PDB file of C-alpha atoms in Angstrom:
ATOM      1  CA  UNK N   1     104.550  80.023 103.644  1.00 73.00           C
ATOM      2  CA  UNK N   2     103.572  76.909 105.577  1.00 89.00           C
ATOM      3  CA  UNK N   3      99.917  77.049 106.622  1.00 93.00           C
ATOM      4  CA  UNK N   4      99.029  76.124 110.206  1.00 95.00           C
ATOM      5  CA  UNK N   5      95.838  74.091 110.459  1.00 94.00           C
ATOM      6  CA  UNK N   6      94.482  72.850 113.782  1.00 97.00           C
ATOM      7  CA  UNK N   7      91.186  71.544 115.036  1.00 96.00           C
ATOM      8  CA  UNK N   8      88.909  73.740 117.086  1.00 95.00           C
ATOM      9  CA  UNK N   9      89.800  71.650 120.161  1.00 97.00           C
ATOM     10  CA  UNK N  10      93.522  72.215 119.555  1.00 97.00           C
ATOM     11  CA  UNK N  11      93.012  76.000 119.289  1.00 97.00           C
ATOM     12  CA  UNK N  12      90.910  75.997 122.474  1.00 97.00           C
ATOM     13  CA  UNK N  13      93.624  74.124 124.364  1.00 97.00           C
ATOM     14  CA  UNK N  14      96.386  76.473 123.142  1.00 97.00           C
ATOM     15  CA  UNK N  15      94.714  79.884 123.593  1.00 97.00           C
ATOM     16  CA  UNK N  16      93.207  81.844 126.449  1.00 96.00           C
ATOM     17  CA  UNK N  17      89.424  82.183 126.329  1.00 96.00           C
ATOM     18  CA  UNK N  18      89.647  85.761 125.032  1.00 96.00           C
ATOM     19  CA  UNK N  19      92.369  84.979 122.468  1.00 96.00           C
ATOM     20  CA  UNK N  20      90.259  82.073 121.207  1.00 98.00           C
ATOM     21  CA  UNK N  21      87.120  84.241 120.986  1.00 97.00           C
ATOM     22  CA  UNK N  22      88.939  86.965 119.047  1.00 97.00           C
ATOM     23  CA  UNK N  23      91.245  84.985 116.771  1.00 97.00           C
ATOM     24  CA  UNK N  24      89.144  81.924 116.000  1.00 98.00           C
ATOM     25  CA  UNK N  25      85.574  83.296 116.334  1.00 96.00           C
ATOM     26  CA  UNK N  26      86.150  86.825 114.951  1.00 92.00           C
ATOM     27  CA  UNK N  27      85.422  88.546 118.246  1.00 92.00           C
ATOM     28  CA  UNK N  28      86.661  91.915 119.484  1.00 92.00           C
ATOM     29  CA  UNK N  29      88.232  92.704 122.818  1.00 94.00           C
ATOM     30  CA  UNK N  30      87.112  95.735 124.793  1.00 93.00           C
ATOM     31  CA  UNK N  31      88.957  98.958 123.868  1.00 90.00           C
ATOM     32  CA  UNK N  32      91.813  99.908 126.194  1.00 88.00           C
ATOM     33  CA  UNK N  33      92.503  96.330 127.256  1.00 85.00           C
ATOM     34  CA  UNK N  34      96.134  96.343 126.072  1.00 74.00           C
ATOM     35  CA  UNK N  35      97.589  99.763 126.795  1.00 68.00           C
ATOM     36  CA  UNK N  36     100.629  98.218 128.494  1.00 71.00           C
ATOM     37  CA  UNK N  37     102.488  97.033 125.379  1.00 79.00           C
ATOM     38  CA  UNK N  38     106.266  97.513 125.581  1.00 82.00           C
ATOM     39  CA  UNK N  39     107.877 100.565 124.020  1.00 84.00           C
ATOM     40  CA  UNK N  40     111.264  99.038 123.112  1.00 91.00           C
ATOM     41  CA  UNK N  41     112.108  97.846 119.580  1.00 95.00           C
ATOM     42  CA  UNK N  42     110.637  94.507 118.617  1.00 96.00           C
ATOM     43  CA  UNK N  43     108.045  92.620 116.625  1.00 97.00           C
ATOM     44  CA  UNK N  44     104.414  91.784 117.298  1.00 97.00           C
ATOM     45  CA  UNK N  45     103.788  88.128 116.490  1.00 97.00           C
ATOM     46  CA  UNK N  46     100.549  86.197 115.909  1.00 98.00           C
ATOM     47  CA  UNK N  47      99.428  84.689 119.231  1.00 97.00           C
ATOM     48  CA  UNK N  48      98.229  81.578 117.396  1.00 98.00           C
ATOM     49  CA  UNK N  49     101.188  80.658 115.197  1.00 97.00           C
ATOM     50  CA  UNK N  50     104.062  83.043 115.981  1.00 97.00           C
ATOM     51  CA  UNK N  51     104.181  84.628 112.518  1.00 97.00           C
ATOM     52  CA  UNK N  52     105.779  88.115 112.544  1.00 97.00           C
ATOM     53  CA  UNK N  53     103.013  90.624 111.839  1.00 98.00           C
ATOM     54  CA  UNK N  54     103.863  94.189 112.900  1.00 97.00           C
ATOM     55  CA  UNK N  55     107.034  96.071 113.852  1.00 97.00           C
ATOM     56  CA  UNK N  56     107.180  98.380 116.859  1.00 96.00           C
ATOM     57  CA  UNK N  57     108.393 101.141 114.527  1.00 96.00           C
ATOM     58  CA  UNK N  58     105.070 101.072 112.646  1.00 97.00           C
ATOM     59  CA  UNK N  59     102.967 101.358 115.833  1.00 95.00           C
ATOM     60  CA  UNK N  60     101.249 104.677 116.557  1.00 94.00           C
ATOM     61  CA  UNK N  61      98.756 106.100 119.033  1.00 91.00           C
ATOM     62  CA  UNK N  62      95.405 106.233 117.236  1.00 92.00           C
ATOM     63  CA  UNK N  63      93.279 107.153 120.246  1.00 89.00           C
ATOM     64  CA  UNK N  64      90.958 104.210 119.544  1.00 90.00           C
ATOM     65  CA  UNK N  65      91.963 102.025 122.492  1.00 90.00           C
ATOM     66  CA  UNK N  66      93.385  99.253 120.278  1.00 92.00           C
ATOM     67  CA  UNK N  67      96.998  98.822 119.138  1.00 93.00           C
ATOM     68  CA  UNK N  68      97.363 100.516 115.753  1.00 95.00           C
ATOM     69  CA  UNK N  69     100.001 100.154 113.054  1.00 97.00           C
ATOM     70  CA  UNK N  70     100.419 101.855 109.678  1.00 98.00           C
ATOM     71  CA  UNK N  71     101.807  98.748 107.929  1.00 97.00           C
ATOM     72  CA  UNK N  72     102.567  95.059 108.519  1.00 98.00           C
ATOM     73  CA  UNK N  73     106.117  93.671 108.622  1.00 97.00           C
ATOM     74  CA  UNK N  74     105.375  91.789 105.396  1.00 95.00           C
ATOM     75  CA  UNK N  75     102.213  92.342 103.349  1.00 91.00           C
ATOM     76  CA  UNK N  76     102.220  88.607 102.529  1.00 94.00           C
ATOM     77  CA  UNK N  77     101.671  87.763 106.223  1.00 95.00           C
ATOM     78  CA  UNK N  78      98.484  89.802 106.684  1.00 97.00           C
ATOM     79  CA  UNK N  79      95.474  88.968 104.539  1.00 94.00           C
ATOM     80  CA  UNK N  80      92.267  90.931 104.004  1.00 92.00           C
ATOM     81  CA  UNK N  81      88.620  89.954 103.623  1.00 87.00           C
ATOM     82  CA  UNK N  82      85.399  91.950 103.405  1.00 83.00           C
ATOM     83  CA  UNK N  83      83.507  92.045 106.707  1.00 74.00           C
ATOM     84  CA  UNK N  84      79.815  92.927 106.426  1.00 74.00           C
ATOM     85  CA  UNK N  85      78.871  92.288 110.064  1.00 72.00           C
ATOM     86  CA  UNK N  86      77.035  94.848 112.199  1.00 65.00           C
ATOM     87  CA  UNK N  87      75.422  96.453 109.122  1.00 70.00           C
ATOM     88  CA  UNK N  88      78.772  97.905 107.983  1.00 72.00           C
ATOM     89  CA  UNK N  89      81.306  97.145 105.303  1.00 80.00           C
ATOM     90  CA  UNK N  90      84.821  96.941 106.725  1.00 81.00           C
ATOM     91  CA  UNK N  91      88.085  95.279 105.760  1.00 92.00           C
ATOM     92  CA  UNK N  92      89.004  92.512 108.173  1.00 93.00           C
ATOM     93  CA  UNK N  93      92.665  91.524 108.540  1.00 97.00           C
ATOM     94  CA  UNK N  94      93.885  88.070 109.424  1.00 97.00           C
ATOM     95  CA  UNK N  95      97.134  86.128 109.712  1.00 98.00           C
ATOM     96  CA  UNK N  96      97.736  84.416 106.378  1.00 97.00           C
ATOM     97  CA  UNK N  97      99.620  81.578 108.059  1.00 97.00           C
ATOM     98  CA  UNK N  98      96.877  80.372 110.432  1.00 98.00           C
ATOM     99  CA  UNK N  99      93.807  82.462 109.463  1.00 97.00           C
ATOM    100  CA  UNK N 100      93.622  84.103 112.917  1.00 98.00           C
ATOM    101  CA  UNK N 101      91.320  87.138 112.993  1.00 97.00           C
ATOM    102  CA  UNK N 102      93.447  90.144 113.989  1.00 98.00           C
ATOM    103  CA  UNK N 103      91.200  93.182 113.572  1.00 95.00           C
ATOM    104  CA  UNK N 104      90.434  95.620 110.750  1.00 94.00           C
ATOM    105  CA  UNK N 105      92.268  98.078 108.509  1.00 96.00           C
ATOM    106  CA  UNK N 106      90.963 101.588 107.833  1.00 95.00           C
ATOM    107  CA  UNK N 107      92.101 104.335 105.402  1.00 95.00           C
ATOM    108  CA  UNK N 108      92.567 106.987 108.119  1.00 95.00           C
ATOM    109  CA  UNK N 109      96.099 106.293 109.346  1.00 95.00           C
ATOM    110  CA  UNK N 110      99.293 108.326 109.217  1.00 96.00           C
ATOM    111  CA  UNK N 111     101.778 108.574 106.379  1.00 95.00           C
ATOM    112  CA  UNK N 112     103.585 106.936 104.746  1.00 95.00           C
ATOM    113  CA  UNK N 113     100.703 104.502 104.054  1.00 97.00           C
ATOM    114  CA  UNK N 114      97.610 106.366 105.248  1.00 97.00           C
ATOM    115  CA  UNK N 115      96.387 103.077 106.752  1.00 97.00           C
ATOM    116  CA  UNK N 116      95.381 102.187 110.310  1.00 97.00           C
ATOM    117  CA  UNK N 117      95.611  98.512 111.143  1.00 97.00           C
ATOM    118  CA  UNK N 118      93.419  98.419 114.250  1.00 96.00           C
ATOM    119  CA  UNK N 119      94.429  95.164 115.933  1.00 96.00           C
ATOM    120  CA  UNK N 120      93.106  93.287 118.943  1.00 96.00           C
ATOM    121  CA  UNK N 121      95.954  93.232 121.459  1.00 95.00           C
ATOM    122  CA  UNK N 122      95.039  89.717 122.567  1.00 96.00           C
ATOM    123  CA  UNK N 123      95.846  88.507 119.027  1.00 97.00           C
ATOM    124  CA  UNK N 124      99.470  89.620 119.433  1.00 96.00           C
ATOM    125  CA  UNK N 125     102.563  88.586 121.386  1.00 95.00           C
ATOM    126  CA  UNK N 126     105.515  90.971 121.597  1.00 95.00           C
ATOM    127  CA  UNK N 127     109.063  89.768 120.947  1.00 95.00           C
ATOM    128  CA  UNK N 128     111.727  92.296 121.928  1.00 93.00           C
ATOM    129  CA  UNK N 129     114.700  92.861 119.646  1.00 91.00           C
ATOM    130  CA  UNK N 130     117.890  91.271 120.908  1.00 82.00           C
TER     131      UNK N 130
END
């Protein structure tokens, strides 16, 4: 996979203020901000680099207020790191292509994986199937 590397100024120029805060500075958007995602078949792409991250078929309603998926399109595209902020230990997920912070993964999702990828909606762009 080709890595995408840009300067902070280039990311700032490309992204909205909230997308920059979340993806480049490890922020979190307010819950319920992106409840209007499409329902048709398609793929959720990284807002920073366009890498395919999650399929609509793996999306589920978690009740958390953030888009949730039980698996990525390709496990190679989504990386994990330990996040010890806020006096907790969580597993952060990021785009392996550009290192964009996406959200966190938790072991309380539905089958078949039992995982809940809790993703900031502002980190995603939806591409409908053609």
